Amino acid sequence: MRWVCGGPWPLEAMTDYSEEQRNELEALESIYPDSFTVLSEKPTTFTITVTSEAGENDENVQTTLKFTYREKYPDETPLYEIVSQENLEDNDVTSIINLLEQQAEENLGMVMIFTLVSAVQEKLNEIVDQIKTRREEEKKQKEREAEEEEKQRFHGTPVTIENFLNWKAKFDAELLEIKRKKMKEEEQAGKNKLSGKQLFEMDHNLDTSDIQFLEEAGNSVEVDESLFQEMDDLELEDEEDDPDYNPVNLDSD
């Protein structure tokens, strides 16, 4: 217990907590006209909505803080809690609660709501910056992945011993299949090709076709005698004059 100099009265008896609390409420209502709301007077309970500065694409984070004065506030810390929030992760909420606890202990004995709200405001701004940084990193990561994918399409897959052997095995199998099909086609084509004997057996008119052609031509067939030489003018060598001639060989044949 603290005592006032010159008298036996405790300091608590000299402090008008209600007056300090009332003065702070008036100040808070003036500072936060659009976000300050009194919920009850006994005990004094009110909320203040805190919004971060606008981030990229006008995005922001927001939280509504609820405060309740204790009887001896500000010599006692106020009660506080987060009653709502927007765009905050669970770890962000935990960080804000820890921040309020720290600031309340550091400012014990002084009216502190404005200090607490200001600390939360700065924290929300930091969170917005973190969100912006995280999204920029995600965007860069996607760009790097897209660039790498484009390089893969342009340069192809790097050749290794393993993928080369896999490719060669597949290529050899395809080539072998092509050869088999070709051999099968050639074999089938050979079976379907008819010999001369088979052609004559299928069409008996083939052996008389030339005779029929001459009969149809009749006497109209003419021979150009100038195409032939006189037999006497032909220089024919006697077989006996041929140095390679051997009648024995003829007999043996």
PDB file of C-alpha atoms in Angstrom:
ATOM      1  CA  MET A   1       0.000   0.000   0.000  1.00  0.00           C
ATOM      2  CA  ARG A   2       1.279   3.468  -0.949  1.00  0.00           C
ATOM      3  CA  TRP A   3       0.977   6.366   1.553  1.00  0.00           C
ATOM      4  CA  VAL A   4       0.639  10.123   1.014  1.00  0.00           C
ATOM      5  CA  CYS A   5       3.403  12.214   2.554  1.00  0.00           C
ATOM      6  CA  GLY A   6       2.242  14.166   5.633  1.00  0.00           C
ATOM      7  CA  GLY A   7      -0.667  11.934   6.415  1.00  0.00           C
ATOM      8  CA  PRO A   8      -1.611   8.373   7.135  1.00  0.00           C
ATOM      9  CA  TRP A   9      -4.026   8.102   4.220  1.00  0.00           C
ATOM     10  CA  PRO A  10      -3.265   5.512   1.579  1.00  0.00           C
ATOM     11  CA  LEU A  11      -2.764   6.750  -2.002  1.00  0.00           C
ATOM     12  CA  GLU A  12      -5.637   4.572  -3.249  1.00  0.00           C
ATOM     13  CA  ALA A  13      -8.024   6.695  -1.158  1.00  0.00           C
ATOM     14  CA  MET A  14      -6.783   9.811  -2.930  1.00  0.00           C
ATOM     15  CA  THR A  15      -7.243   8.341  -6.452  1.00  0.00           C
ATOM     16  CA  ASP A  16     -10.551   8.808  -8.216  1.00  0.00           C
ATOM     17  CA  TYR A  17     -10.498   5.830 -10.616  1.00  0.00           C
ATOM     18  CA  SER A  18     -13.967   6.600 -11.900  1.00  0.00           C
ATOM     19  CA  GLU A  19     -12.880  10.089 -12.940  1.00  0.00           C
ATOM     20  CA  GLU A  20      -9.815   8.814 -14.778  1.00  0.00           C
ATOM     21  CA  GLN A  21     -11.844   6.188 -16.527  1.00  0.00           C
ATOM     22  CA  ARG A  22     -14.553   8.688 -17.520  1.00  0.00           C
ATOM     23  CA  ASN A  23     -11.989  11.126 -18.917  1.00  0.00           C
ATOM     24  CA  GLU A  24     -10.337   8.391 -20.943  1.00  0.00           C
ATOM     25  CA  LEU A  25     -13.675   7.281 -22.375  1.00  0.00           C
ATOM     26  CA  GLU A  26     -14.386  10.818 -23.582  1.00  0.00           C
ATOM     27  CA  ALA A  27     -10.965  11.021 -25.185  1.00  0.00           C
ATOM     28  CA  LEU A  28     -11.370   7.620 -26.905  1.00  0.00           C
ATOM     29  CA  GLU A  29     -14.771   8.573 -28.288  1.00  0.00           C
ATOM     30  CA  SER A  30     -13.212  11.694 -29.775  1.00  0.00           C
ATOM     31  CA  ILE A  31     -10.233   9.802 -31.272  1.00  0.00           C
ATOM     32  CA  TYR A  32     -12.264   6.879 -32.664  1.00  0.00           C
ATOM     33  CA  PRO A  33     -15.684   8.371 -33.515  1.00  0.00           C
ATOM     34  CA  ASP A  34     -16.558   5.681 -36.100  1.00  0.00           C
ATOM     35  CA  SER A  35     -15.193   2.615 -34.366  1.00  0.00           C
ATOM     36  CA  PHE A  36     -15.799   3.241 -30.634  1.00  0.00           C
ATOM     37  CA  THR A  37     -18.888   1.658 -29.041  1.00  0.00           C
ATOM     38  CA  VAL A  38     -19.884   1.534 -25.358  1.00  0.00           C
ATOM     39  CA  LEU A  39     -21.480  -1.782 -24.434  1.00  0.00           C
ATOM     40  CA  SER A  40     -22.153  -1.223 -20.715  1.00  0.00           C
ATOM     41  CA  GLU A  41     -21.404   1.233 -17.886  1.00  0.00           C
ATOM     42  CA  LYS A  42     -21.137  -1.140 -14.908  1.00  0.00           C
ATOM     43  CA  PRO A  43     -18.649  -2.462 -15.421  1.00  0.00           C
ATOM     44  CA  THR A  44     -17.508  -0.072 -18.136  1.00  0.00           C
ATOM     45  CA  THR A  45     -17.179  -2.133 -21.276  1.00  0.00           C
ATOM     46  CA  PHE A  46     -16.570  -0.897 -24.817  1.00  0.00           C
ATOM     47  CA  THR A  47     -15.192  -2.009 -28.193  1.00  0.00           C
ATOM     48  CA  ILE A  48     -12.821  -0.369 -30.661  1.00  0.00           C
ATOM     49  CA  THR A  49     -12.457  -1.663 -34.203  1.00  0.00           C
ATOM     50  CA  VAL A  50      -8.899  -1.402 -35.517  1.00  0.00           C
ATOM     51  CA  THR A  51      -8.185  -1.545 -39.254  1.00  0.00           C
ATOM     52  CA  SER A  52      -4.820  -1.651 -40.944  1.00  0.00           C
ATOM     53  CA  GLU A  53      -3.757   0.747 -43.650  1.00  0.00           C
ATOM     54  CA  ALA A  54      -4.871  -0.366 -47.094  1.00  0.00           C
ATOM     55  CA  GLY A  55      -2.499  -2.800 -48.718  1.00  0.00           C
ATOM     56  CA  GLU A  56      -2.170  -3.953 -52.302  1.00  0.00           C
ATOM     57  CA  ASN A  57      -5.511  -4.031 -54.159  1.00  0.00           C
ATOM     58  CA  ASP A  58      -7.064  -2.149 -51.184  1.00  0.00           C
ATOM     59  CA  GLU A  59      -6.747  -5.261 -49.047  1.00  0.00           C
ATOM     60  CA  ASN A  60      -6.555  -4.850 -45.279  1.00  0.00           C
ATOM     61  CA  VAL A  61      -6.860  -6.729 -42.019  1.00  0.00           C
ATOM     62  CA  GLN A  62      -9.153  -5.799 -39.177  1.00  0.00           C
ATOM     63  CA  THR A  63      -9.936  -6.724 -35.596  1.00  0.00           C
ATOM     64  CA  THR A  64     -12.405  -5.570 -32.973  1.00  0.00           C
ATOM     65  CA  LEU A  65     -11.004  -5.282 -29.449  1.00  0.00           C
ATOM     66  CA  LYS A  66     -13.216  -5.464 -26.378  1.00  0.00           C
ATOM     67  CA  PHE A  67     -12.049  -3.724 -23.156  1.00  0.00           C
ATOM     68  CA  THR A  68     -13.497  -3.822 -19.640  1.00  0.00           C
ATOM     69  CA  TYR A  69     -12.286  -1.555 -16.861  1.00  0.00           C
ATOM     70  CA  ARG A  70     -11.476  -3.179 -13.566  1.00  0.00           C
ATOM     71  CA  GLU A  71     -12.407  -1.295 -10.419  1.00  0.00           C
ATOM     72  CA  LYS A  72      -8.911   0.123  -9.845  1.00  0.00           C
ATOM     73  CA  TYR A  73      -7.924   0.706 -13.446  1.00  0.00           C
ATOM     74  CA  PRO A  74      -5.373   2.110 -14.361  1.00  0.00           C
ATOM     75  CA  ASP A  75      -3.580   0.655 -11.342  1.00  0.00           C
ATOM     76  CA  GLU A  76      -4.963  -2.633 -12.582  1.00  0.00           C
ATOM     77  CA  THR A  77      -4.762  -3.802 -16.188  1.00  0.00           C
ATOM     78  CA  PRO A  78      -8.037  -3.757 -18.106  1.00  0.00           C
ATOM     79  CA  LEU A  79      -9.632  -6.944 -19.359  1.00  0.00           C
ATOM     80  CA  TYR A  80      -9.291  -7.354 -23.125  1.00  0.00           C
ATOM     81  CA  GLU A  81     -10.194  -9.818 -25.840  1.00  0.00           C
ATOM     82  CA  ILE A  82     -10.605 -10.051 -29.609  1.00  0.00           C
ATOM     83  CA  VAL A  83     -14.286 -10.401 -30.453  1.00  0.00           C
ATOM     84  CA  SER A  84     -13.971 -10.441 -34.259  1.00  0.00           C
ATOM     85  CA  GLN A  85     -11.351 -10.277 -37.009  1.00  0.00           C
ATOM     86  CA  GLU A  86     -11.002 -10.252 -40.793  1.00  0.00           C
ATOM     87  CA  ASN A  87      -8.202 -11.764 -42.874  1.00  0.00           C
ATOM     88  CA  LEU A  88      -6.154 -12.772 -39.854  1.00  0.00           C
ATOM     89  CA  GLU A  89      -4.551 -16.171 -39.352  1.00  0.00           C
ATOM     90  CA  ASP A  90      -4.717 -17.935 -35.983  1.00  0.00           C
ATOM     91  CA  ASN A  91      -1.072 -17.160 -35.308  1.00  0.00           C
ATOM     92  CA  ASP A  92      -1.774 -13.467 -35.999  1.00  0.00           C
ATOM     93  CA  VAL A  93      -4.536 -13.459 -33.362  1.00  0.00           C
ATOM     94  CA  THR A  94      -2.190 -15.082 -30.856  1.00  0.00           C
ATOM     95  CA  SER A  95       0.486 -12.467 -31.592  1.00  0.00           C
ATOM     96  CA  ILE A  96      -1.987  -9.629 -30.971  1.00  0.00           C
ATOM     97  CA  ILE A  97      -3.087 -11.087 -27.607  1.00  0.00           C
ATOM     98  CA  ASN A  98       0.555 -11.430 -26.522  1.00  0.00           C
ATOM     99  CA  LEU A  99       1.207  -7.847 -27.610  1.00  0.00           C
ATOM    100  CA  LEU A 100      -1.719  -6.524 -25.547  1.00  0.00           C
ATOM    101  CA  GLU A 101      -0.482  -8.382 -22.483  1.00  0.00           C
ATOM    102  CA  GLN A 102       3.015  -6.966 -22.861  1.00  0.00           C
ATOM    103  CA  GLN A 103       1.851  -3.385 -23.397  1.00  0.00           C
ATOM    104  CA  ALA A 104      -0.589  -3.543 -20.472  1.00  0.00           C
ATOM    105  CA  GLU A 105       2.141  -4.603 -18.054  1.00  0.00           C
ATOM    106  CA  GLU A 106       4.515  -1.902 -19.307  1.00  0.00           C
ATOM    107  CA  ASN A 107       1.913   0.874 -18.907  1.00  0.00           C
ATOM    108  CA  LEU A 108       0.452  -0.198 -15.561  1.00  0.00           C
ATOM    109  CA  GLY A 109      -0.558   2.845 -13.456  1.00  0.00           C
ATOM    110  CA  MET A 110      -1.378   5.001 -16.512  1.00  0.00           C
ATOM    111  CA  VAL A 111      -4.441   5.152 -18.717  1.00  0.00           C
ATOM    112  CA  MET A 112      -3.400   2.897 -21.548  1.00  0.00           C
ATOM    113  CA  ILE A 113      -6.232   2.088 -23.989  1.00  0.00           C
ATOM    114  CA  PHE A 114      -4.946   4.461 -26.657  1.00  0.00           C
ATOM    115  CA  THR A 115      -1.454   2.949 -26.273  1.00  0.00           C
ATOM    116  CA  LEU A 116      -2.824  -0.582 -26.603  1.00  0.00           C
ATOM    117  CA  VAL A 117      -4.913   0.255 -29.664  1.00  0.00           C
ATOM    118  CA  SER A 118      -1.972   2.035 -31.315  1.00  0.00           C
ATOM    119  CA  ALA A 119       0.259  -1.009 -30.765  1.00  0.00           C
ATOM    120  CA  VAL A 120      -2.378  -3.243 -32.364  1.00  0.00           C
ATOM    121  CA  GLN A 121      -2.677  -0.798 -35.286  1.00  0.00           C
ATOM    122  CA  GLU A 122       1.065  -1.066 -35.977  1.00  0.00           C
ATOM    123  CA  LYS A 123       0.874  -4.837 -35.713  1.00  0.00           C
ATOM    124  CA  LEU A 124      -1.913  -5.005 -38.288  1.00  0.00           C
ATOM    125  CA  ASN A 125       0.133  -2.861 -40.671  1.00  0.00           C
ATOM    126  CA  GLU A 126       3.038  -5.273 -40.262  1.00  0.00           C
ATOM    127  CA  ILE A 127       0.725  -8.188 -41.025  1.00  0.00           C
ATOM    128  CA  VAL A 128      -0.465  -6.475 -44.223  1.00  0.00           C
ATOM    129  CA  ASP A 129       3.161  -6.002 -45.281  1.00  0.00           C
ATOM    130  CA  GLN A 130       3.845  -9.664 -44.563  1.00  0.00           C
ATOM    131  CA  ILE A 131       0.845 -10.692 -46.643  1.00  0.00           C
ATOM    132  CA  LYS A 132       2.075  -8.502 -49.505  1.00  0.00           C
ATOM    133  CA  THR A 133       5.586  -9.974 -49.277  1.00  0.00           C
ATOM    134  CA  ARG A 134       4.213 -13.529 -49.138  1.00  0.00           C
ATOM    135  CA  ARG A 135       2.043 -12.995 -52.213  1.00  0.00           C
ATOM    136  CA  GLU A 136       4.941 -11.448 -54.117  1.00  0.00           C
ATOM    137  CA  GLU A 137       7.055 -14.491 -53.296  1.00  0.00           C
ATOM    138  CA  GLU A 138       4.258 -16.802 -54.409  1.00  0.00           C
ATOM    139  CA  LYS A 139       3.949 -14.863 -57.662  1.00  0.00           C
ATOM    140  CA  LYS A 140       7.701 -15.047 -58.280  1.00  0.00           C
ATOM    141  CA  GLN A 141       7.668 -18.764 -57.506  1.00  0.00           C
ATOM    142  CA  LYS A 142       4.898 -19.348 -60.050  1.00  0.00           C
ATOM    143  CA  GLU A 143       6.833 -17.316 -62.624  1.00  0.00           C
ATOM    144  CA  ARG A 144       9.966 -19.372 -61.974  1.00  0.00           C
ATOM    145  CA  GLU A 145       8.005 -22.607 -62.318  1.00  0.00           C
ATOM    146  CA  ALA A 146       6.421 -21.403 -65.580  1.00  0.00           C
ATOM    147  CA  GLU A 147       9.839 -20.358 -66.904  1.00  0.00           C
ATOM    148  CA  GLU A 148      11.345 -23.707 -65.970  1.00  0.00           C
ATOM    149  CA  GLU A 149       8.459 -25.524 -67.664  1.00  0.00           C
ATOM    150  CA  GLU A 150       8.993 -23.449 -70.806  1.00  0.00           C
ATOM    151  CA  LYS A 151      12.702 -24.324 -70.784  1.00  0.00           C
ATOM    152  CA  GLN A 152      11.838 -27.985 -70.508  1.00  0.00           C
ATOM    153  CA  ARG A 153       9.589 -27.742 -73.553  1.00  0.00           C
ATOM    154  CA  PHE A 154      12.225 -25.840 -75.538  1.00  0.00           C
ATOM    155  CA  HIS A 155      15.330 -27.822 -74.631  1.00  0.00           C
ATOM    156  CA  GLY A 156      13.681 -31.164 -74.081  1.00  0.00           C
ATOM    157  CA  THR A 157      14.576 -33.721 -71.462  1.00  0.00           C
ATOM    158  CA  PRO A 158      18.315 -33.949 -70.687  1.00  0.00           C
ATOM    159  CA  VAL A 159      19.771 -37.191 -72.057  1.00  0.00           C
ATOM    160  CA  THR A 160      20.989 -39.640 -69.463  1.00  0.00           C
ATOM    161  CA  ILE A 161      22.160 -43.224 -69.825  1.00  0.00           C
ATOM    162  CA  GLU A 162      18.937 -44.450 -68.269  1.00  0.00           C
ATOM    163  CA  ASN A 163      16.472 -42.532 -70.444  1.00  0.00           C
ATOM    164  CA  PHE A 164      18.598 -43.189 -73.574  1.00  0.00           C
ATOM    165  CA  LEU A 165      18.474 -46.950 -72.984  1.00  0.00           C
ATOM    166  CA  ASN A 166      14.727 -46.741 -72.415  1.00  0.00           C
ATOM    167  CA  TRP A 167      14.306 -44.804 -75.667  1.00  0.00           C
ATOM    168  CA  LYS A 168      16.515 -47.234 -77.614  1.00  0.00           C
ATOM    169  CA  ALA A 169      14.630 -50.266 -76.338  1.00  0.00           C
ATOM    170  CA  LYS A 170      11.351 -48.690 -77.399  1.00  0.00           C
ATOM    171  CA  PHE A 171      12.801 -47.678 -80.786  1.00  0.00           C
ATOM    172  CA  ASP A 172      14.202 -51.170 -81.467  1.00  0.00           C
ATOM    173  CA  ALA A 173      10.854 -52.743 -80.575  1.00  0.00           C
ATOM    174  CA  GLU A 174       9.023 -50.417 -82.984  1.00  0.00           C
ATOM    175  CA  LEU A 175      11.578 -51.094 -85.740  1.00  0.00           C
ATOM    176  CA  LEU A 176      11.275 -54.855 -85.257  1.00  0.00           C
ATOM    177  CA  GLU A 177       7.504 -54.625 -85.507  1.00  0.00           C
ATOM    178  CA  ILE A 178       7.792 -52.676 -88.775  1.00  0.00           C
ATOM    179  CA  LYS A 179      10.126 -55.342 -90.229  1.00  0.00           C
ATOM    180  CA  ARG A 180       7.756 -58.117 -89.207  1.00  0.00           C
ATOM    181  CA  LYS A 181       4.836 -56.408 -90.897  1.00  0.00           C
ATOM    182  CA  LYS A 182       6.877 -55.847 -94.061  1.00  0.00           C
ATOM    183  CA  MET A 183       8.023 -59.478 -94.185  1.00  0.00           C
ATOM    184  CA  LYS A 184       4.461 -60.639 -93.669  1.00  0.00           C
ATOM    185  CA  GLU A 185       3.246 -58.413 -96.492  1.00  0.00           C
ATOM    186  CA  GLU A 186       6.009 -59.638 -98.831  1.00  0.00           C
ATOM    187  CA  GLU A 187       5.247 -63.251 -97.952  1.00  0.00           C
ATOM    188  CA  GLN A 188       1.569 -62.713 -98.624  1.00  0.00           C
ATOM    189  CA  ALA A 189       2.356 -60.991-101.925  1.00  0.00           C
ATOM    190  CA  GLY A 190       4.592 -63.946-102.947  1.00  0.00           C
ATOM    191  CA  LYS A 191       1.817 -66.403-102.287  1.00  0.00           C
ATOM    192  CA  ASN A 192      -0.596 -64.441-104.444  1.00  0.00           C
ATOM    193  CA  LYS A 193       1.836 -64.162-107.461  1.00  0.00           C
ATOM    194  CA  LEU A 194       1.013 -66.793-110.154  1.00  0.00           C
ATOM    195  CA  SER A 195       3.632 -68.641-112.187  1.00  0.00           C
ATOM    196  CA  GLY A 196       3.448 -68.929-115.999  1.00  0.00           C
ATOM    197  CA  LYS A 197       2.160 -72.445-115.731  1.00  0.00           C
ATOM    198  CA  GLN A 198      -0.561 -71.333-113.337  1.00  0.00           C
ATOM    199  CA  LEU A 199      -1.557 -68.528-115.728  1.00  0.00           C
ATOM    200  CA  PHE A 200      -1.902 -71.016-118.648  1.00  0.00           C
ATOM    201  CA  GLU A 201      -3.851 -73.404-116.470  1.00  0.00           C
ATOM    202  CA  MET A 202      -6.245 -70.605-115.509  1.00  0.00           C
ATOM    203  CA  ASP A 203      -6.631 -69.356-119.145  1.00  0.00           C
ATOM    204  CA  HIS A 204      -6.293 -72.010-121.935  1.00  0.00           C
ATOM    205  CA  ASN A 205      -6.682 -69.353-124.606  1.00  0.00           C
ATOM    206  CA  LEU A 206      -3.192 -67.997-123.943  1.00  0.00           C
ATOM    207  CA  ASP A 207      -1.503 -70.760-126.040  1.00  0.00           C
ATOM    208  CA  THR A 208      -3.651 -69.959-129.104  1.00  0.00           C
ATOM    209  CA  SER A 209      -3.717 -66.198-128.774  1.00  0.00           C
ATOM    210  CA  ASP A 210      -0.803 -65.614-131.179  1.00  0.00           C
ATOM    211  CA  ILE A 211      -2.328 -67.913-133.811  1.00  0.00           C
ATOM    212  CA  GLN A 212      -5.653 -66.200-133.431  1.00  0.00           C
ATOM    213  CA  PHE A 213      -3.973 -62.835-133.908  1.00  0.00           C
ATOM    214  CA  LEU A 214      -2.376 -63.983-137.198  1.00  0.00           C
ATOM    215  CA  GLU A 215      -5.632 -65.488-138.443  1.00  0.00           C
ATOM    216  CA  GLU A 216      -7.474 -62.290-137.732  1.00  0.00           C
ATOM    217  CA  ALA A 217      -4.784 -60.302-139.562  1.00  0.00           C
ATOM    218  CA  GLY A 218      -5.141 -62.580-142.663  1.00  0.00           C
ATOM    219  CA  ASN A 219      -3.104 -61.569-145.713  1.00  0.00           C
ATOM    220  CA  SER A 220      -2.738 -58.057-144.488  1.00  0.00           C
ATOM    221  CA  VAL A 221       0.496 -58.925-142.684  1.00  0.00           C
ATOM    222  CA  GLU A 222       3.400 -57.512-144.709  1.00  0.00           C
ATOM    223  CA  VAL A 223       7.085 -58.167-144.239  1.00  0.00           C
ATOM    224  CA  ASP A 224       9.716 -55.589-145.086  1.00  0.00           C
ATOM    225  CA  GLU A 225      12.386 -57.653-146.911  1.00  0.00           C
ATOM    226  CA  SER A 226      14.845 -54.806-146.726  1.00  0.00           C
ATOM    227  CA  LEU A 227      15.232 -55.551-143.070  1.00  0.00           C
ATOM    228  CA  PHE A 228      16.965 -58.821-143.946  1.00  0.00           C
ATOM    229  CA  GLN A 229      20.252 -59.368-145.750  1.00  0.00           C
ATOM    230  CA  GLU A 230      20.934 -61.906-148.448  1.00  0.00           C
ATOM    231  CA  MET A 231      22.074 -65.097-146.893  1.00  0.00           C
ATOM    232  CA  ASP A 232      25.031 -65.145-149.288  1.00  0.00           C
ATOM    233  CA  ASP A 233      26.184 -61.747-148.055  1.00  0.00           C
ATOM    234  CA  LEU A 234      26.337 -62.932-144.456  1.00  0.00           C
ATOM    235  CA  GLU A 235      29.854 -63.647-143.297  1.00  0.00           C
ATOM    236  CA  LEU A 236      29.495 -66.884-141.395  1.00  0.00           C
ATOM    237  CA  GLU A 237      32.528 -68.599-139.987  1.00  0.00           C
ATOM    238  CA  ASP A 238      32.914 -72.289-140.395  1.00  0.00           C
ATOM    239  CA  GLU A 239      32.890 -74.093-137.118  1.00  0.00           C
ATOM    240  CA  GLU A 240      36.078 -75.910-138.171  1.00  0.00           C
ATOM    241  CA  ASP A 241      37.807 -72.541-138.635  1.00  0.00           C
ATOM    242  CA  ASP A 242      36.984 -71.617-135.079  1.00  0.00           C
ATOM    243  CA  PRO A 243      40.060 -72.245-132.938  1.00  0.00           C
ATOM    244  CA  ASP A 244      37.860 -72.986-129.941  1.00  0.00           C
ATOM    245  CA  TYR A 245      35.810 -75.556-131.831  1.00  0.00           C
ATOM    246  CA  ASN A 246      36.080 -79.088-130.374  1.00  0.00           C
ATOM    247  CA  PRO A 247      33.707 -81.773-131.706  1.00  0.00           C
ATOM    248  CA  VAL A 248      34.516 -83.979-128.711  1.00  0.00           C
ATOM    249  CA  ASN A 249      32.894 -81.527-126.465  1.00  0.00           C
ATOM    250  CA  LEU A 250      29.813 -81.530-128.619  1.00  0.00           C
ATOM    251  CA  ASP A 251      29.534 -85.303-128.388  1.00  0.00           C
ATOM    252  CA  SER A 252      29.945 -85.184-124.649  1.00  0.00           C
ATOM    253  CA  ASP A 253      27.068 -82.737-124.446  1.00  0.00           C
TER     254      ASP A 253
END
